[in-house]
Amino acid sequence: MIERIRTLIVDDERYSREELIYLLKQHPTLEIVGEADSGEQAVLKTMQLKPEAVFLDIEMPLMNGLETARALNELKLPPKIVFATAYPQFGVEAFRFEALDYLLKPIDEERLAETVRRLEQSLRREDPTAPGHSKSSGKLSLDVDGEIMFIDPKDIIYISREDTYSKIVTVDKQYHVKTPLKELETKLRQYPFFRIHKSYVVHLDYVKSLVPWFNGAFQLELKGCSDKLAVSRNYAKAFREALEL
């Protein structure tokens, strides 16, 4: 099990920092090691304190959150970045900086708990002492009829749950595995996958178009695949925000 995650909070508004610190302190796996009120200070404190995670606002004067993320990613030991902002329109650009997650203010506690779980999973995969860590961690390992196969996550178009199996659709073939959809989603947290339905997780890079359906739902068309997937009403708003629509 990983040790407590050293965490830095970056926001130019003191009350926003205090609120986020209060929410994060509800999670015992996190250790708040510092806070910064500007992008410049965030880079300096990251170099000094070496946090494993940085919760980062976007709209800040002088050096904004995206510029800060670029600087943090250039460090020798870059931290995991979680954007926490009131502005949904930066979502797609934020993930270009390999952000682990993108939280919208006011921050929902359940949504934050999911982010913390993603953070734990991501760091556990990179911990060489953690159970299940291997040098093949860049690939997704699958048990396909007793044979262990490794596939590149960037080749996965979408994953669906069908009865007792999960179907993984890639650019050139399909796999049927017994691994639950939720477990596969967790393994792919560091890649741009998004849940659009209780039975579907899609790779954002393969999104082609969204077609209005009924009752606030949509149908999703994907590149390299003729299947049309349902985007449920419960996930539609967050999905559109992730796509910056």
mmCIF file of C-alpha atoms in Angstrom:
data_model
loop_
_atom_site.group_PDB
_atom_site.id
_atom_site.type_symbol
_atom_site.label_atom_id
_atom_site.label_comp_id
_atom_site.label_asym_id
_atom_site.label_seq_id
_atom_site.Cartn_x
_atom_site.Cartn_y
_atom_site.Cartn_z
ATOM 1 C CA MET A 1 0.000 0.000 0.000
ATOM 2 C CA ILE A 2 1.280 3.485 -0.880
ATOM 3 C CA GLU A 3 2.143 5.937 1.868
ATOM 4 C CA ARG A 4 0.141 9.110 2.371
ATOM 5 C CA ILE A 5 0.089 11.217 -0.777
ATOM 6 C CA ARG A 6 1.962 14.503 -0.383
ATOM 7 C CA THR A 7 -0.388 17.170 -1.739
ATOM 8 C CA LEU A 8 0.024 20.843 -2.662
ATOM 9 C CA ILE A 9 -2.961 23.222 -3.031
ATOM 10 C CA VAL A 10 -2.682 26.077 -5.547
ATOM 11 C CA ASP A 11 -5.306 28.840 -5.801
ATOM 12 C CA ASP A 12 -5.030 32.602 -5.746
ATOM 13 C CA GLU A 13 -8.160 32.875 -3.550
ATOM 14 C CA ARG A 14 -7.541 32.095 0.126
ATOM 15 C CA TYR A 15 -11.091 30.942 0.839
ATOM 16 C CA SER A 16 -11.000 28.531 -2.086
ATOM 17 C CA ARG A 17 -7.757 27.060 -0.744
ATOM 18 C CA GLU A 18 -9.232 26.719 2.737
ATOM 19 C CA GLU A 19 -12.370 25.011 1.435
ATOM 20 C CA LEU A 20 -10.405 22.539 -0.675
ATOM 21 C CA ILE A 21 -8.007 21.786 2.178
ATOM 22 C CA TYR A 22 -10.981 21.089 4.450
ATOM 23 C CA LEU A 23 -12.477 18.672 1.894
ATOM 24 C CA LEU A 24 -9.175 16.908 1.235
ATOM 25 C CA LYS A 25 -8.494 16.428 4.936
ATOM 26 C CA GLN A 26 -11.495 14.096 5.008
ATOM 27 C CA HIS A 27 -9.339 11.620 3.065
ATOM 28 C CA PRO A 28 -6.708 9.991 5.306
ATOM 29 C CA THR A 29 -4.525 8.913 2.365
ATOM 30 C CA LEU A 30 -3.718 12.564 1.613
ATOM 31 C CA GLU A 31 -1.197 14.750 3.429
ATOM 32 C CA ILE A 32 -1.409 18.500 2.760
ATOM 33 C CA VAL A 33 2.229 19.618 2.650
ATOM 34 C CA GLY A 34 1.683 23.202 1.512
ATOM 35 C CA GLU A 35 -0.313 25.779 -0.399
ATOM 36 C CA ALA A 36 0.497 28.428 -2.992
ATOM 37 C CA ASP A 37 -1.393 31.503 -4.198
ATOM 38 C CA SER A 38 0.213 31.818 -7.649
ATOM 39 C CA GLY A 39 1.641 29.734 -10.456
ATOM 40 C CA GLU A 40 5.155 30.967 -9.819
ATOM 41 C CA GLN A 41 4.933 30.046 -6.138
ATOM 42 C CA ALA A 42 3.456 26.666 -7.074
ATOM 43 C CA VAL A 43 6.504 25.782 -9.169
ATOM 44 C CA LEU A 44 8.910 26.852 -6.433
ATOM 45 C CA LYS A 45 7.036 24.955 -3.706
ATOM 46 C CA THR A 46 6.819 21.869 -5.889
ATOM 47 C CA MET A 47 10.597 21.933 -6.275
ATOM 48 C CA GLN A 48 11.044 22.420 -2.518
ATOM 49 C CA LEU A 49 8.327 20.155 -1.091
ATOM 50 C CA LYS A 50 8.213 17.501 -3.841
ATOM 51 C CA PRO A 51 4.462 16.809 -3.625
ATOM 52 C CA GLU A 52 3.089 13.801 -5.460
ATOM 53 C CA ALA A 53 -0.155 15.610 -6.271
ATOM 54 C CA VAL A 54 -1.026 19.232 -7.010
ATOM 55 C CA PHE A 55 -4.612 20.526 -6.940
ATOM 56 C CA LEU A 56 -4.431 23.492 -9.287
ATOM 57 C CA ASP A 57 -6.756 26.387 -10.094
ATOM 58 C CA ILE A 58 -6.762 27.660 -13.695
ATOM 59 C CA GLU A 59 -7.819 31.314 -13.569
ATOM 60 C CA MET A 60 -4.904 32.986 -11.781
ATOM 61 C CA PRO A 61 -3.138 36.279 -12.614
ATOM 62 C CA LEU A 62 0.212 36.374 -14.426
ATOM 63 C CA MET A 63 0.903 32.631 -14.666
ATOM 64 C CA ASN A 64 -2.379 30.754 -15.059
ATOM 65 C CA GLY A 65 -3.029 27.118 -14.195
ATOM 66 C CA LEU A 66 -2.363 25.765 -17.676
ATOM 67 C CA GLU A 67 0.991 27.551 -17.851
ATOM 68 C CA THR A 68 1.771 26.266 -14.367
ATOM 69 C CA ALA A 69 0.909 22.704 -15.383
ATOM 70 C CA ARG A 70 3.280 22.984 -18.348
ATOM 71 C CA ALA A 71 6.085 24.089 -16.021
ATOM 72 C CA LEU A 72 5.339 21.343 -13.496
ATOM 73 C CA ASN A 73 5.413 18.683 -16.205
ATOM 74 C CA GLU A 74 8.926 19.766 -17.156
ATOM 75 C CA LEU A 75 10.293 19.034 -13.677
ATOM 76 C CA LYS A 76 12.415 15.958 -13.090
ATOM 77 C CA LEU A 77 9.733 14.475 -10.826
ATOM 78 C CA PRO A 78 6.458 15.963 -12.070
ATOM 79 C CA PRO A 79 3.470 15.606 -9.719
ATOM 80 C CA LYS A 80 0.033 14.354 -10.634
ATOM 81 C CA ILE A 81 -2.103 17.355 -11.532
ATOM 82 C CA VAL A 82 -5.773 17.773 -10.634
ATOM 83 C CA PHE A 83 -7.379 20.950 -11.928
ATOM 84 C CA ALA A 84 -9.975 22.514 -9.611
ATOM 85 C CA THR A 85 -11.744 25.408 -11.304
ATOM 86 C CA ALA A 86 -15.063 27.153 -11.802
ATOM 87 C CA TYR A 87 -14.580 27.161 -15.587
ATOM 88 C CA PRO A 88 -15.608 24.058 -17.572
ATOM 89 C CA GLN A 89 -14.361 25.365 -20.927
ATOM 90 C CA PHE A 90 -10.724 24.471 -20.271
ATOM 91 C CA GLY A 91 -11.425 20.750 -19.839
ATOM 92 C CA VAL A 92 -10.059 19.400 -23.120
ATOM 93 C CA GLU A 93 -6.963 21.622 -23.032
ATOM 94 C CA ALA A 94 -6.293 20.634 -19.421
ATOM 95 C CA PHE A 95 -6.052 16.948 -20.312
ATOM 96 C CA ARG A 96 -3.404 17.782 -22.904
ATOM 97 C CA PHE A 97 -1.210 18.471 -19.897
ATOM 98 C CA GLU A 98 -1.822 14.888 -18.715
ATOM 99 C CA ALA A 99 -4.098 16.033 -15.910
ATOM 100 C CA LEU A 100 -5.358 13.219 -13.733
ATOM 101 C CA ASP A 101 -8.743 14.892 -13.307
ATOM 102 C CA TYR A 102 -10.726 18.100 -13.771
ATOM 103 C CA LEU A 103 -12.959 19.197 -10.894
ATOM 104 C CA LEU A 104 -15.557 21.944 -11.173
ATOM 105 C CA LYS A 105 -16.277 24.328 -8.306
ATOM 106 C CA PRO A 106 -18.227 24.128 -6.108
ATOM 107 C CA ILE A 107 -16.579 20.762 -5.625
ATOM 108 C CA ASP A 108 -18.896 17.835 -5.038
ATOM 109 C CA GLU A 109 -17.686 15.584 -2.221
ATOM 110 C CA GLU A 110 -18.541 12.340 -4.019
ATOM 111 C CA ARG A 111 -16.810 13.549 -7.160
ATOM 112 C CA LEU A 112 -13.754 14.475 -5.086
ATOM 113 C CA ALA A 113 -13.724 11.031 -3.489
ATOM 114 C CA GLU A 114 -13.605 9.497 -6.956
ATOM 115 C CA THR A 115 -10.664 11.748 -7.831
ATOM 116 C CA VAL A 116 -8.796 10.642 -4.712
ATOM 117 C CA ARG A 117 -9.370 7.001 -5.666
ATOM 118 C CA ARG A 118 -7.988 7.711 -9.130
ATOM 119 C CA LEU A 119 -4.974 9.385 -7.577
ATOM 120 C CA GLU A 120 -4.350 6.413 -5.297
ATOM 121 C CA GLN A 121 -4.640 3.975 -8.200
ATOM 122 C CA SER A 122 -2.335 5.994 -10.436
ATOM 123 C CA LEU A 123 0.418 6.254 -7.815
ATOM 124 C CA ARG A 124 0.032 2.617 -6.833
ATOM 125 C CA ARG A 125 0.674 1.580 -10.441
ATOM 126 C CA GLU A 126 3.900 3.572 -10.414
ATOM 127 C CA ASP A 127 5.074 2.238 -7.045
ATOM 128 C CA PRO A 128 7.553 -0.591 -7.759
ATOM 129 C CA THR A 129 6.827 -2.101 -4.335
ATOM 130 C CA ALA A 130 3.066 -2.183 -4.865
ATOM 131 C CA PRO A 131 1.303 -5.500 -5.582
ATOM 132 C CA GLY A 132 0.741 -6.075 -9.287
ATOM 133 C CA HIS A 133 3.321 -3.547 -10.473
ATOM 134 C CA SER A 134 5.242 -4.650 -13.546
ATOM 135 C CA LYS A 135 7.462 -3.195 -16.233
ATOM 136 C CA SER A 136 4.540 -3.752 -18.626
ATOM 137 C CA SER A 137 2.368 -1.224 -16.777
ATOM 138 C CA GLY A 138 2.169 0.914 -19.934
ATOM 139 C CA LYS A 139 -0.013 -1.817 -21.436
ATOM 140 C CA LEU A 140 -3.358 -3.128 -20.266
ATOM 141 C CA SER A 141 -3.046 -6.801 -19.345
ATOM 142 C CA LEU A 142 -6.053 -8.993 -20.159
ATOM 143 C CA ASP A 143 -6.918 -12.577 -19.326
ATOM 144 C CA VAL A 144 -8.482 -13.800 -22.562
ATOM 145 C CA ASP A 145 -9.592 -17.415 -22.193
ATOM 146 C CA GLY A 146 -6.656 -18.182 -19.934
ATOM 147 C CA GLU A 147 -4.085 -16.404 -22.115
ATOM 148 C CA ILE A 148 -2.545 -13.166 -20.829
ATOM 149 C CA MET A 149 -2.487 -10.515 -23.536
ATOM 150 C CA PHE A 150 -1.192 -6.938 -23.452
ATOM 151 C CA ILE A 151 -2.866 -4.172 -25.441
ATOM 152 C CA ASP A 152 -2.031 -0.514 -25.821
ATOM 153 C CA PRO A 153 -4.704 1.683 -24.168
ATOM 154 C CA LYS A 154 -4.414 4.227 -26.990
ATOM 155 C CA ASP A 155 -5.785 1.561 -29.375
ATOM 156 C CA ILE A 156 -8.977 1.017 -27.339
ATOM 157 C CA ILE A 157 -12.027 2.757 -28.848
ATOM 158 C CA TYR A 158 -14.539 1.767 -26.177
ATOM 159 C CA ILE A 159 -15.395 -0.858 -23.568
ATOM 160 C CA SER A 160 -18.867 -2.192 -22.837
ATOM 161 C CA ARG A 161 -20.389 -4.555 -20.312
ATOM 162 C CA GLU A 162 -22.425 -7.415 -21.747
ATOM 163 C CA ASP A 163 -23.963 -9.890 -19.316
ATOM 164 C CA THR A 164 -21.028 -11.456 -17.433
ATOM 165 C CA TYR A 165 -18.348 -10.221 -19.849
ATOM 166 C CA SER A 166 -16.715 -6.942 -20.787
ATOM 167 C CA LYS A 167 -16.176 -6.289 -24.496
ATOM 168 C CA ILE A 168 -13.068 -4.284 -25.403
ATOM 169 C CA VAL A 169 -13.216 -2.817 -28.905
ATOM 170 C CA THR A 170 -9.868 -1.733 -30.360
ATOM 171 C CA VAL A 171 -8.874 -0.330 -33.738
ATOM 172 C CA ASP A 172 -8.282 -3.797 -35.156
ATOM 173 C CA LYS A 173 -10.124 -6.394 -33.060
ATOM 174 C CA GLN A 174 -12.371 -7.152 -30.092
ATOM 175 C CA TYR A 175 -11.684 -8.922 -26.809
ATOM 176 C CA HIS A 176 -14.141 -10.510 -24.383
ATOM 177 C CA VAL A 177 -12.952 -10.726 -20.784
ATOM 178 C CA LYS A 178 -14.518 -11.483 -17.419
ATOM 179 C CA THR A 179 -12.945 -8.396 -15.815
ATOM 180 C CA PRO A 180 -15.711 -6.031 -14.596
ATOM 181 C CA LEU A 181 -16.103 -2.724 -16.411
ATOM 182 C CA LYS A 182 -15.396 -0.771 -13.232
ATOM 183 C CA GLU A 183 -12.057 -2.549 -12.751
ATOM 184 C CA LEU A 184 -11.031 -1.874 -16.347
ATOM 185 C CA GLU A 185 -12.034 1.772 -15.955
ATOM 186 C CA THR A 186 -9.853 2.037 -12.848
ATOM 187 C CA LYS A 187 -6.859 0.527 -14.643
ATOM 188 C CA LEU A 188 -7.242 3.116 -17.409
ATOM 189 C CA ARG A 189 -7.581 6.183 -15.162
ATOM 190 C CA GLN A 190 -4.392 7.784 -16.451
ATOM 191 C CA TYR A 191 -5.701 7.711 -20.023
ATOM 192 C CA PRO A 192 -8.499 9.872 -21.543
ATOM 193 C CA PHE A 193 -11.384 7.455 -21.012
ATOM 194 C CA PHE A 194 -14.837 8.645 -19.972
ATOM 195 C CA ARG A 195 -17.930 6.811 -18.762
ATOM 196 C CA ILE A 196 -20.987 7.727 -20.838
ATOM 197 C CA HIS A 197 -23.403 5.100 -19.532
ATOM 198 C CA LYS A 198 -23.489 2.462 -16.832
ATOM 199 C CA SER A 199 -22.451 -0.013 -19.545
ATOM 200 C CA TYR A 200 -20.021 2.052 -21.653
ATOM 201 C CA VAL A 201 -16.609 3.679 -21.259
ATOM 202 C CA VAL A 202 -15.154 5.455 -24.307
ATOM 203 C CA HIS A 203 -11.767 6.834 -25.349
ATOM 204 C CA LEU A 204 -12.195 10.580 -25.887
ATOM 205 C CA ASP A 205 -9.735 10.626 -28.791
ATOM 206 C CA TYR A 206 -12.137 8.503 -30.850
ATOM 207 C CA VAL A 207 -15.228 10.671 -30.358
ATOM 208 C CA LYS A 208 -16.634 11.690 -33.742
ATOM 209 C CA SER A 209 -20.030 13.264 -33.030
ATOM 210 C CA LEU A 210 -22.916 13.474 -30.577
ATOM 211 C CA VAL A 211 -26.437 13.138 -31.946
ATOM 212 C CA PRO A 212 -29.422 14.234 -29.775
ATOM 213 C CA TRP A 213 -31.655 11.295 -29.009
ATOM 214 C CA PHE A 214 -34.505 11.592 -26.504
ATOM 215 C CA ASN A 215 -35.119 12.621 -22.875
ATOM 216 C CA GLY A 216 -31.816 14.508 -22.751
ATOM 217 C CA ALA A 217 -29.794 11.516 -23.938
ATOM 218 C CA PHE A 218 -27.491 11.311 -26.974
ATOM 219 C CA GLN A 219 -26.106 8.793 -29.404
ATOM 220 C CA LEU A 220 -22.350 8.767 -29.815
ATOM 221 C CA GLU A 221 -20.556 8.102 -33.092
ATOM 222 C CA LEU A 222 -16.922 6.966 -32.880
ATOM 223 C CA LYS A 223 -14.006 7.090 -35.297
ATOM 224 C CA GLY A 224 -12.928 3.719 -36.644
ATOM 225 C CA CYS A 225 -16.097 2.009 -35.453
ATOM 226 C CA SER A 226 -19.616 1.709 -36.863
ATOM 227 C CA ASP A 227 -21.223 1.114 -33.458
ATOM 228 C CA LYS A 228 -23.430 3.894 -32.071
ATOM 229 C CA LEU A 229 -23.429 4.110 -28.289
ATOM 230 C CA ALA A 230 -26.002 5.589 -25.930
ATOM 231 C CA VAL A 231 -24.899 8.498 -23.745
ATOM 232 C CA SER A 232 -27.290 8.441 -20.809
ATOM 233 C CA ARG A 233 -28.846 11.610 -19.463
ATOM 234 C CA ASN A 234 -26.994 11.161 -16.143
ATOM 235 C CA TYR A 235 -23.603 11.358 -17.879
ATOM 236 C CA ALA A 236 -24.438 13.692 -20.789
ATOM 237 C CA LYS A 237 -23.665 17.022 -19.085
ATOM 238 C CA ALA A 238 -20.260 15.968 -17.737
ATOM 239 C CA PHE A 239 -19.405 14.308 -21.046
ATOM 240 C CA ARG A 240 -20.215 17.451 -23.023
ATOM 241 C CA GLU A 241 -18.082 19.492 -20.610
ATOM 242 C CA ALA A 242 -15.189 17.054 -21.061
ATOM 243 C CA LEU A 243 -15.456 17.562 -24.816
ATOM 244 C CA GLU A 244 -15.749 21.334 -24.384
ATOM 245 C CA LEU A 245 -19.108 21.405 -26.184
#
